[in-house]
XYZ file of C-alpha atoms in Angstrom:
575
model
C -80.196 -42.927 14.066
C -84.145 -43.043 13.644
C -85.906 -44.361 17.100
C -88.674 -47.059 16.470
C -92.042 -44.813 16.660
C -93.137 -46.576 19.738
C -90.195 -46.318 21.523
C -89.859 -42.518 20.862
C -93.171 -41.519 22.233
C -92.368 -43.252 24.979
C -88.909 -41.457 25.374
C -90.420 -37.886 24.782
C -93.149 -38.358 27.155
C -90.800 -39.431 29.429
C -88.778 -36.503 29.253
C -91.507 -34.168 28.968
C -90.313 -32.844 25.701
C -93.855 -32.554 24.301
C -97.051 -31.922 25.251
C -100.020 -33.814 24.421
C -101.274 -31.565 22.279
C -98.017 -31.240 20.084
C -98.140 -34.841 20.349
C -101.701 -35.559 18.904
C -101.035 -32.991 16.746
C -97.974 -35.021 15.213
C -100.398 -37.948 14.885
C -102.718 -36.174 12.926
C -100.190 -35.407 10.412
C -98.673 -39.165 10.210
C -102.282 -40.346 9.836
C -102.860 -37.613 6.770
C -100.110 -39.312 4.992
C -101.320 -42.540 5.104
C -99.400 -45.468 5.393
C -96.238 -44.741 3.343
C -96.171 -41.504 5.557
C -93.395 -39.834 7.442
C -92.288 -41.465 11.157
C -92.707 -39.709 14.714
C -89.818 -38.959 14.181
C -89.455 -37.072 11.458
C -93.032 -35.111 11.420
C -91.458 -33.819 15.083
C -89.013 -32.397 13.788
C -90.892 -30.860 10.168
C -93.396 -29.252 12.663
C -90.936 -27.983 14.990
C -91.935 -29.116 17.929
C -88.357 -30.924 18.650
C -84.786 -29.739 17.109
C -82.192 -32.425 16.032
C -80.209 -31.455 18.912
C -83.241 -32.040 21.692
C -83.769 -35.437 19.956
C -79.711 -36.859 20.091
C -79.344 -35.301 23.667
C -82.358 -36.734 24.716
C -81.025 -40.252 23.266
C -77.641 -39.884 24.715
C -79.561 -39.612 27.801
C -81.172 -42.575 27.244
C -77.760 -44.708 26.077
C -76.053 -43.470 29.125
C -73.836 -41.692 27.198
C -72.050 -38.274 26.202
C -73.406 -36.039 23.386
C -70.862 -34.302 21.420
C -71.483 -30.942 19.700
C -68.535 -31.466 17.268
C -68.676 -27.810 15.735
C -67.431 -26.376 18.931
C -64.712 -29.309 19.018
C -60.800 -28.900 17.787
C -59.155 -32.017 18.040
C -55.465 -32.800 17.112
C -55.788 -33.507 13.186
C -52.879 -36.795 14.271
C -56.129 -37.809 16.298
C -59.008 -37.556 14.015
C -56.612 -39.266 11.393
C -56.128 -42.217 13.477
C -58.745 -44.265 11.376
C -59.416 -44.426 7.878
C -61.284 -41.696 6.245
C -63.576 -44.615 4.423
C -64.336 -46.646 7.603
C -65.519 -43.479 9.287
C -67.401 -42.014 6.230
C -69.475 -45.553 5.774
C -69.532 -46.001 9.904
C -70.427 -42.387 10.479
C -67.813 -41.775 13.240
C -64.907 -39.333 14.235
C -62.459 -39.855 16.705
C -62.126 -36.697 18.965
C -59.574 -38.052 21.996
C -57.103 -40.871 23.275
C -56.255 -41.346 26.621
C -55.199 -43.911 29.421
C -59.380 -45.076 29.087
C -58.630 -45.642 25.441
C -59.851 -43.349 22.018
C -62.941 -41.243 22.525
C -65.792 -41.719 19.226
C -68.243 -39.755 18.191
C -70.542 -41.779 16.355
C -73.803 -41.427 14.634
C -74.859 -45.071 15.666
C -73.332 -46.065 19.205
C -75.514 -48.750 19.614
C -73.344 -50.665 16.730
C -71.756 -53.524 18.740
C -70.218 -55.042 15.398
C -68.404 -51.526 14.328
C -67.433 -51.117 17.908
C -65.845 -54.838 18.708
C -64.187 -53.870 14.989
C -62.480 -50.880 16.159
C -61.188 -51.851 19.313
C -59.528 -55.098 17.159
C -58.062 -52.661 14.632
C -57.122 -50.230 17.009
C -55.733 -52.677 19.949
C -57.303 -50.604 22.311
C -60.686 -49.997 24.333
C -63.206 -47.508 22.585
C -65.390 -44.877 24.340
C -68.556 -44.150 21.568
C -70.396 -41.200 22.377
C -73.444 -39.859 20.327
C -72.912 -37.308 17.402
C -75.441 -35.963 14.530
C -74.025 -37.537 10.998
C -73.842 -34.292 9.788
C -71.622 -32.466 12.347
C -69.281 -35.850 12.000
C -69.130 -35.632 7.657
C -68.345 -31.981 8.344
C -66.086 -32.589 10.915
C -64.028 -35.323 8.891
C -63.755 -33.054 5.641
C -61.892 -30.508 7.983
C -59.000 -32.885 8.467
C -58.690 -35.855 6.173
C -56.885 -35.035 3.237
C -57.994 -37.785 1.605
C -61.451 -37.362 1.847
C -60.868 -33.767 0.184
C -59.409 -35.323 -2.762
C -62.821 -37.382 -2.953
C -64.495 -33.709 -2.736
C -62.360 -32.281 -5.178
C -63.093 -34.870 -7.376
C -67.303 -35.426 -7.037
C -66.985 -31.530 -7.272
C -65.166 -31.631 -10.609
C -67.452 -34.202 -11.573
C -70.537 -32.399 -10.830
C -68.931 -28.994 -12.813
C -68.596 -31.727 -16.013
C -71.931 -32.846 -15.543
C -73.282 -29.181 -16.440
C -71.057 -29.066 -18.996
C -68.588 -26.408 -17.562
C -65.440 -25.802 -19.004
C -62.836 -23.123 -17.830
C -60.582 -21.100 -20.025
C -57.279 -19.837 -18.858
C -57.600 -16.073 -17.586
C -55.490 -13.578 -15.601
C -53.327 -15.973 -13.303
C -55.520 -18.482 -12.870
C -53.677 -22.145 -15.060
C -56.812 -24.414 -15.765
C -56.905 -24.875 -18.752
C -59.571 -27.943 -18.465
C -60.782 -29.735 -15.538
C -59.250 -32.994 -16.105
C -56.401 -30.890 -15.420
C -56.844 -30.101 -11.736
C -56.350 -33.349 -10.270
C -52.930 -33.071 -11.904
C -51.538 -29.421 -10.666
C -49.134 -28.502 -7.834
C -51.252 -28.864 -4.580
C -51.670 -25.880 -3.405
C -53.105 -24.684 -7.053
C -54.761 -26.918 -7.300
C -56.312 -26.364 -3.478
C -56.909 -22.572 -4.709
C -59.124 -23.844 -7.753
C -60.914 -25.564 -5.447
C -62.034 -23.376 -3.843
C -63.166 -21.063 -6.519
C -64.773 -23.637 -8.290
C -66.671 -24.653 -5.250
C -67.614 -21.065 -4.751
C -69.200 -20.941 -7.926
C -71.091 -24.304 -8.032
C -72.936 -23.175 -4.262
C -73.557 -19.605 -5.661
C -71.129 -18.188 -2.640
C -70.822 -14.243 -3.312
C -67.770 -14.155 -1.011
C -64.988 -16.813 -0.051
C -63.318 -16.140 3.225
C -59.667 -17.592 4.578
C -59.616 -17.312 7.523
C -56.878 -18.496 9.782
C -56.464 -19.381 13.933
C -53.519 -20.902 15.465
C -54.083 -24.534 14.161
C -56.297 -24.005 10.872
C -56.921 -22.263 7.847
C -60.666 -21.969 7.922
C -62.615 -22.034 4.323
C -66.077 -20.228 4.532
C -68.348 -19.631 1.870
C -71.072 -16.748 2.465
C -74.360 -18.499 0.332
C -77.338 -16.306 0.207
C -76.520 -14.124 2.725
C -75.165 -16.612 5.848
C -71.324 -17.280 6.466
C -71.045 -21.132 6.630
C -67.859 -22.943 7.265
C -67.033 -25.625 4.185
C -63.653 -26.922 5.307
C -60.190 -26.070 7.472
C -56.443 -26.607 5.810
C -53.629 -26.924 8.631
C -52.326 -23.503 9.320
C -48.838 -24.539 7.695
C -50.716 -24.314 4.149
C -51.658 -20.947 5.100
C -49.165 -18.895 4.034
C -48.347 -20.637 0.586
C -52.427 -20.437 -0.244
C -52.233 -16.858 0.407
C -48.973 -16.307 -1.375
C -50.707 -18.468 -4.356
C -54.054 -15.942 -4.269
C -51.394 -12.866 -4.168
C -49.938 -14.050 -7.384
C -53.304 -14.191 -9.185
C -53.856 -10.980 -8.407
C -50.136 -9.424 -8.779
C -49.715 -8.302 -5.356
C -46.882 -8.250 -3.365
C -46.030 -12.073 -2.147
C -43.247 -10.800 0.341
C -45.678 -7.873 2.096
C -47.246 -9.048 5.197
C -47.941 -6.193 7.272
C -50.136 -4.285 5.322
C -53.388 -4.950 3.693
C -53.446 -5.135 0.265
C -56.141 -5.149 -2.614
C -56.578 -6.599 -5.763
C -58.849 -8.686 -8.561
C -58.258 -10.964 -10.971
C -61.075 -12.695 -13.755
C -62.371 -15.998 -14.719
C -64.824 -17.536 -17.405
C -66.552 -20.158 -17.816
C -68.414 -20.895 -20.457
C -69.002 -17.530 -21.351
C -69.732 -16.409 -17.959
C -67.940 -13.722 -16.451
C -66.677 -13.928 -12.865
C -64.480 -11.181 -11.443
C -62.605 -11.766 -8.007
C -62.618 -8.684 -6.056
C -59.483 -9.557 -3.182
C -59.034 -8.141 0.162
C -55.538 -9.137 2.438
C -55.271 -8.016 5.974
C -52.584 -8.941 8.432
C -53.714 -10.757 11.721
C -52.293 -12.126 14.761
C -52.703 -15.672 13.502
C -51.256 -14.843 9.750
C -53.142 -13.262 6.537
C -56.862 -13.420 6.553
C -58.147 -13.301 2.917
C -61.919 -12.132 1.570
C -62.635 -12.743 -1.723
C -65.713 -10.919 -3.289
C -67.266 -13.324 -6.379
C -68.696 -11.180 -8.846
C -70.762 -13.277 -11.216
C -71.744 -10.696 -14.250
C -74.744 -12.851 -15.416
C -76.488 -13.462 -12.029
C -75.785 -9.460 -12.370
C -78.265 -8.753 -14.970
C -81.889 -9.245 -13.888
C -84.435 -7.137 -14.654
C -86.774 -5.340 -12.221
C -89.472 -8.015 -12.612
C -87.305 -10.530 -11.530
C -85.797 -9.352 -8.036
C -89.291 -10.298 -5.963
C -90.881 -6.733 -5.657
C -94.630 -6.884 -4.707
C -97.200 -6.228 -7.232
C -97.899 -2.865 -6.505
C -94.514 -1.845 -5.503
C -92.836 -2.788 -8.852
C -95.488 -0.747 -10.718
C -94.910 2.480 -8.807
C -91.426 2.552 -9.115
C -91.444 1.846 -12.543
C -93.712 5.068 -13.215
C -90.902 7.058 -11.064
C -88.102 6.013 -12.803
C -89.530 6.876 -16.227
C -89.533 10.532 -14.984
C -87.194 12.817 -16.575
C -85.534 14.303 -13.134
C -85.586 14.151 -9.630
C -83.717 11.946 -6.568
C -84.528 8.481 -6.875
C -83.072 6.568 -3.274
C -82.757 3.300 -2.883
C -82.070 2.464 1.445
C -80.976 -0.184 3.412
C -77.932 -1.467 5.230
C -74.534 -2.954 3.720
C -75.704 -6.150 1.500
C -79.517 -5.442 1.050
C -79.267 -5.324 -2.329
C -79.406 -1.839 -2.873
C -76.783 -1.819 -6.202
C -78.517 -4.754 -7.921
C -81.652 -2.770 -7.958
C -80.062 0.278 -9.172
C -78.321 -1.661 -11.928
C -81.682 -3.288 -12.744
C -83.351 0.353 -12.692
C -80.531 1.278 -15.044
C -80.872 -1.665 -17.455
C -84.527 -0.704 -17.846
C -83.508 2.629 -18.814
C -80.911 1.816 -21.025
C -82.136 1.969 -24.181
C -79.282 3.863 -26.291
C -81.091 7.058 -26.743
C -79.787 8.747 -23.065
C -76.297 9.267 -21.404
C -76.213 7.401 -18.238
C -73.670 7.929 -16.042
C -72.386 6.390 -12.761
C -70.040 7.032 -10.152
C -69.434 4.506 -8.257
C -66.760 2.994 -5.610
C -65.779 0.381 -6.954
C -67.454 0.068 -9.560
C -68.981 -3.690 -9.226
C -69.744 -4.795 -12.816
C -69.457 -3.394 -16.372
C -72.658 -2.343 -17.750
C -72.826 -2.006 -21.825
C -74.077 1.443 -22.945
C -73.398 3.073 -19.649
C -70.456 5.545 -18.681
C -68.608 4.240 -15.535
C -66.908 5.842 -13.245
C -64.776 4.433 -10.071
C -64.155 7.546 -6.921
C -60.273 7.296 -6.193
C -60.229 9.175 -2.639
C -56.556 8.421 -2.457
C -56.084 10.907 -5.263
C -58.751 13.640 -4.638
C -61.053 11.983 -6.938
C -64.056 11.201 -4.567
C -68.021 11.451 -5.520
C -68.719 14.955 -4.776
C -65.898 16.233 -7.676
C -66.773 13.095 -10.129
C -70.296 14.478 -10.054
C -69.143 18.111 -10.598
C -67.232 16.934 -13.330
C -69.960 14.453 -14.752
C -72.719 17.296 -15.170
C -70.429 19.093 -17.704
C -71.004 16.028 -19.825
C -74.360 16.446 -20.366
C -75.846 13.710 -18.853
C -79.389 12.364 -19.005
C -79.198 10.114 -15.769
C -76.581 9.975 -12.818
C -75.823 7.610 -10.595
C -74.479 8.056 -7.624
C -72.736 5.210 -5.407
C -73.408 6.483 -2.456
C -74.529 10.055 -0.824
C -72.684 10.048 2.103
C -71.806 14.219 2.510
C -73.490 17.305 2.135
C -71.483 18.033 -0.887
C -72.746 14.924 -2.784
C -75.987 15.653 -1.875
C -75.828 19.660 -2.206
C -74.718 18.102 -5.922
C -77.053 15.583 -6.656
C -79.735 17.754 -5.251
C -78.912 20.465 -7.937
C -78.568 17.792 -10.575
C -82.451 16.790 -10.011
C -83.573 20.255 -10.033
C -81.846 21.338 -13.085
C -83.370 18.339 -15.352
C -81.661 15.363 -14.263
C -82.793 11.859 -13.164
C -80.514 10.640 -10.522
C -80.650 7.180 -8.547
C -78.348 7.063 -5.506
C -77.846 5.117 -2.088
C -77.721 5.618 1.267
C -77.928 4.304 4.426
C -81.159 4.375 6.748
C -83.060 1.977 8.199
C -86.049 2.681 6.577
C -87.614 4.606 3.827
C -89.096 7.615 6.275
C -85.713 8.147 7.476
C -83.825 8.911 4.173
C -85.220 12.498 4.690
C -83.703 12.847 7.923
C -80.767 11.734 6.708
C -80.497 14.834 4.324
C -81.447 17.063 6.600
C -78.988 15.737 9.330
C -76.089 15.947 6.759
C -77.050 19.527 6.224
C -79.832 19.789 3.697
C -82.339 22.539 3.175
C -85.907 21.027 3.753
C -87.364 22.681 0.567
C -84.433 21.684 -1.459
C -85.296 18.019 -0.641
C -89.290 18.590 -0.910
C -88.377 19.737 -4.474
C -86.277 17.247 -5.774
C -86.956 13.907 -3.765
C -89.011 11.618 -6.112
C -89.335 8.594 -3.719
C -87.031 6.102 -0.889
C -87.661 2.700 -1.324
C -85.740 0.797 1.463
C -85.092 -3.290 1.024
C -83.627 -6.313 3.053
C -83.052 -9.196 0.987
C -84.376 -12.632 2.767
C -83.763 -16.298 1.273
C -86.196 -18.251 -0.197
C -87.498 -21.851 0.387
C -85.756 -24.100 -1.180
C -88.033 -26.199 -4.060
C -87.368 -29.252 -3.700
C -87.627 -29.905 0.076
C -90.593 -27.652 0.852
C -92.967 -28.544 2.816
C -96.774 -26.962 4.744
C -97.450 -27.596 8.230
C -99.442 -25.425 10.223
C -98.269 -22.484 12.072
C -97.558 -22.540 16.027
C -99.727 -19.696 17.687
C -96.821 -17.253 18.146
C -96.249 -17.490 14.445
C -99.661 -16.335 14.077
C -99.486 -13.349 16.005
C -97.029 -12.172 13.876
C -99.317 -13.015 10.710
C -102.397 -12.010 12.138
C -100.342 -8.088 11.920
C -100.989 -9.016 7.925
C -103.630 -6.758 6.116
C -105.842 -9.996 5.541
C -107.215 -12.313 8.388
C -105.942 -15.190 8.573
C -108.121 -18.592 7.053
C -108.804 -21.207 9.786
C -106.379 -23.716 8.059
C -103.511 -21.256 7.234
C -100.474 -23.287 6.396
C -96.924 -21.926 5.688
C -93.689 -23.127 4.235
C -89.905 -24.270 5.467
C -87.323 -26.224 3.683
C -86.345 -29.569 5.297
C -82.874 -29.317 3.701
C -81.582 -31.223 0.952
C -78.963 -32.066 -1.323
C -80.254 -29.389 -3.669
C -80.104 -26.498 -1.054
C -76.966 -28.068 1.002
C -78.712 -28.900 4.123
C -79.751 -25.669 4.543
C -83.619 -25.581 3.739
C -83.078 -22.673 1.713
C -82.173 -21.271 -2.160
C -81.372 -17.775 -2.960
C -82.959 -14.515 -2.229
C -85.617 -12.040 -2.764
C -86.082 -8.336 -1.932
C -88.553 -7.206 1.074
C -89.075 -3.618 0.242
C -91.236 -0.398 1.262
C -91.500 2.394 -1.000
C -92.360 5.806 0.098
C -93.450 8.314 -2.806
C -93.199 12.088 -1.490
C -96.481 13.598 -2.574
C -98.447 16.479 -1.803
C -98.298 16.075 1.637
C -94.990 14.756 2.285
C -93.648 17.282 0.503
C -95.536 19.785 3.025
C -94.181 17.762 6.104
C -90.712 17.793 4.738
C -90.973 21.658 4.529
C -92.229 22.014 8.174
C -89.103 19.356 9.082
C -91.596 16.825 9.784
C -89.943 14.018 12.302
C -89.245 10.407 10.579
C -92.584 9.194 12.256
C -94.524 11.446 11.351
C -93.810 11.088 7.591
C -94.294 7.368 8.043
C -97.586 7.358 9.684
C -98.904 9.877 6.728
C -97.299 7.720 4.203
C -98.988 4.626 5.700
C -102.174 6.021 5.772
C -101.648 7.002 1.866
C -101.102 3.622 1.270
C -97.985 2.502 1.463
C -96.760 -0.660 2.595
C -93.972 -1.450 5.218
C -91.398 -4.059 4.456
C -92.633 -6.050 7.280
C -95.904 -6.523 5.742
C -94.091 -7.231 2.597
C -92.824 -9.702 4.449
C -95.056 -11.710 5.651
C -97.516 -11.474 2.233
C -94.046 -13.215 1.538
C -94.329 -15.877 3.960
C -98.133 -16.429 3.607
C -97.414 -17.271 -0.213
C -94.679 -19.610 0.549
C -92.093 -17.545 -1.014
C -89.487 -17.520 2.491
C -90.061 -18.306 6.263
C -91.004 -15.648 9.351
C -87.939 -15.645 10.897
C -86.150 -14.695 7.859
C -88.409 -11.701 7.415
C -88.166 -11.322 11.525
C -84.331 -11.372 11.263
C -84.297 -8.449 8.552
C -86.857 -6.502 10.079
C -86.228 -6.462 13.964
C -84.571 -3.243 13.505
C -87.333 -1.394 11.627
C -91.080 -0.257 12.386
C -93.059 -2.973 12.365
C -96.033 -1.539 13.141
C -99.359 -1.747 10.800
């Protein structure tokens, strides 16, 4: 509900929500666009200066009435059914409660005297509005009206035809064609929804999740969990039971977790479903890993390394041995960049060889190999075995002993390239990860080539980006850049669209610092140099930290600062 300008100022000042600066600062931008610009409104909340949520409490306040924050709400589903899933999609309302004072509403317009006197004919009863944001109510109303899923199911199927999508039967999963869907049993056909959904918002994981009155549907989309819908708990079991089949699990074990996979395509793409089932309190809980093979296979140029970056790493993996490591935490991105580095390399005249657990995607031309710990068959004797097959370049999964690295170590000093993982926080702390795991110093100075350590961050969404001009604490961050800062800096944000979901943002790009070990390094690792040490030298040899990555990042529009401050809070962000 948009508040005449006039009356808003008003309101704020009122409330002392702004200050006059913020406020003739708003002006300034409304008067830039002219008369076909933006309202108070909505410039407010572009800059910043107000959230959604200030605004609505603030008008609640006004209306005398009660501001609901929906996504902390569980009503009875008998409840939020009471109406009509149309009449509250076009009205913008949800009913939350009913009582001896009549049915609580949430509503995205309370001051709608019409829709009000309308409800309280159809419902024969007195009606309570209270204020909601639209969005929390549409997301609130797909949780629980079946109908209005069917609608979803159906735009969503649309939407897949309108790129021209077809699926082709695979491993346990019956859809044939799309027109097919609307047709199948409904839990199937509530299981292809959700992997068809998946795919159409890019989701690399699907997550079940259930409580004692839902089945909650989350979709993890570049990076961020977000809830898409809930099913009533007594669908839970026959969903699961459904996703077990697929995979050719046991339907009638719940106690135990259980893994599993199963494969799609679509049009020539390849997705693989990487399942995980674990027994909870509340029922099965089920994780689904989406493994799309084409989003797979990008090359080096394309994952959002910095200029100079990208070029020095390219020299060091065209040399013919040493440790190559790539750093960072669980879901930085670490295995794209090795398959990338690999894919580069590839070129038919080496063996390449991986070991790997599990091994994510199938590579052409490369030897893979998945560690089987259950069985004896773990990195450390993969790798033993691998370097009896003359091997040009090894991968390794993960270093995560001192027999794997004892190993790989002896692989890079006897002629071998080899790429691996591991997890630090930054790229001055891989060595002292070695050496903690039981390394010899001058067997790492010898055979370490480089770390480069990443976060991944999303980017700004392109169709609803949009410049304003940096509050003051923003600039203290971006003042820690290498270049000052021009006197009319202006950076990005998303206002969320369609395009993006909502969300202001559209996939993901690498922040990254690479250390090389020269010279000097090599010297410091010898003398068992500390972690800070080696960074300060390697800064001062020219190396850039991820944070400044970062914000070069932000300055050219690419994500926002508090993506790049939420990946790098927990490294040195020092200059």
């Amino acid at each position: 509900m948009k508040i005449p300008d006039k009356k808003l100022e008003a309101s704020i000042i009122k409330h002392g929500l702004v200050t006059a600066q913020q406020l003739e600062q708003a002006r300034v931008e409304i008067n830039r666009a002219g008369k076909n610009g933006p309202s108070l409104q909505t410039v407010l909340l572009n800059l910043g200066i107000l959230t959604e949520d200030v605004l609505l409490r603030m008008q609640a306040k006004e209306l005398n009435l009660p501001y609901m924050e929906l996504d902390n709400l569980s009503p009875e589903p008998e409840i939020v059914t009471l109406l009509a899933e149309d009449l509250c999609l076009a009205k913008g309302l949800i009913v939350l409660d009913r009582d001896d004072n009549g049915l609580l509403v949430a509503m995205e317009n309370p001051h709608d005297h019409v829709t009000l006197e309308d409800l309280g004919k159809i419902t024969r009863t007195k009606i309570r509005p209270a204020l909601a944001s639209r969005g929390a109510i549409l997301r609130k109303l797909s949780q629980y009206h079946e109908h209005y899923k069917v609608k979803v199911v159906e735009k969503l199927l649309a939407g897949v035809k309108d790129q021209g999508l077809q699926l082709t039967e695979s491993m346990g999963l019956d859809i044939q064609n799309l027109d097919q869907v609307s047709e199948q049993a409904p839990i199937i056909k509530t299981v292809n929804l959700f992997l068809l959904s998946a795919l159409m918002k890019r989701a690399s994981d699907i997550h079940l999740v259930p409580d004692r009155k839902l089945m909650h549907v989350k979709y993890r989309i570049d990076g961020v969990l977000q809830e898409s819908q809930a099913l009533p708990i007594s669908m839970a079991p026959s969903v699961v039971s459904r996703i077990k089949i697929m995979c050719k699990l046991d339907i009638a074990e719940k106690r135990r977790p259980q893994d599993g996979s199963f494969h799609l395509n679509i049009e020539g793409r390849e997705i693989d479903f990487r399942v995980a089932v674990t027994p909870t309190i509340n029922g099965e809980k089920v994780v689904m890993r989406v493994l799309d093979k084409s989003a797979m296979m990008l090359g080096l140029d394309h994952l959002g390394f910095g200029g100079e970056t990208l070029h020095t790493f390219k020299q060091l993996i065209h040399k013919p041995n040493g440790i190559i490591l790539i750093v960072g935490p669980t879901g930085s991105g670490k295995t794209t960049t090795l398959y990338a580095a690999l894919q580069a390399l590839n070129t038919g005249d080496k063996n390449i060889t991986t070991v790997e657990d599990p091994v994510e995607y199938e590579i052409e031309g490369l030897t893979q190999i998945q560690v089987h710990g259950e069985i004896g068959l773990n990195f450390a004797t993969v790798l033993r075995s691998i370097l009896r097959q003359d091997p040009d370049i090894v991968l390794v999964g993960e270093i995560r002993d001192l027999e794997t690295t004892e190993i790989a170590i002896r692989a890079a000093l006897t002629g071998h390239l080899v790429f691996a993982t591991l997890h630090t926080n930054d790229a001055a702390g891989a060595v002292a990860r070695l050496t903690e795991m039981g390394a010899e110093p001058y067997l790492i100075a010898s055979s370490l080539r480089c770390a480069m350590s990443q976060r991944l961050v999303r980017t700004i969404c392109p169709k609803c980006k949009v410049a304003f001009e940096p509050s003051v604490e923003m600039c203290r961050h971006l003042q820690n850049h290498a270049k000052p800062l021009a006197d009319e800096t202006r950076i990005y944000r998303g206002e969320g669209c369609r395009h993006c979901f909502q969300t202001g943002y559209r996939g993901r790009t690498v922040v990254s610092e690479l250390l090389v070990v020269t010279e000097e390094i090599r010297r410091m690792i010898m003398r068992r140099a500390s972690s800070s040490e080696i960074q300060t030298t390697a800064l001062g040899e020219g190396m850039q930290t991820m944070y400044r990555d970062g914000m070069q990042k932000v300055l050219q529009g690419v994500t926002t600062l508090e993506e790049v401050l939420a990946v790098c809070e927990d490294v040195d962000i020092g200059c």
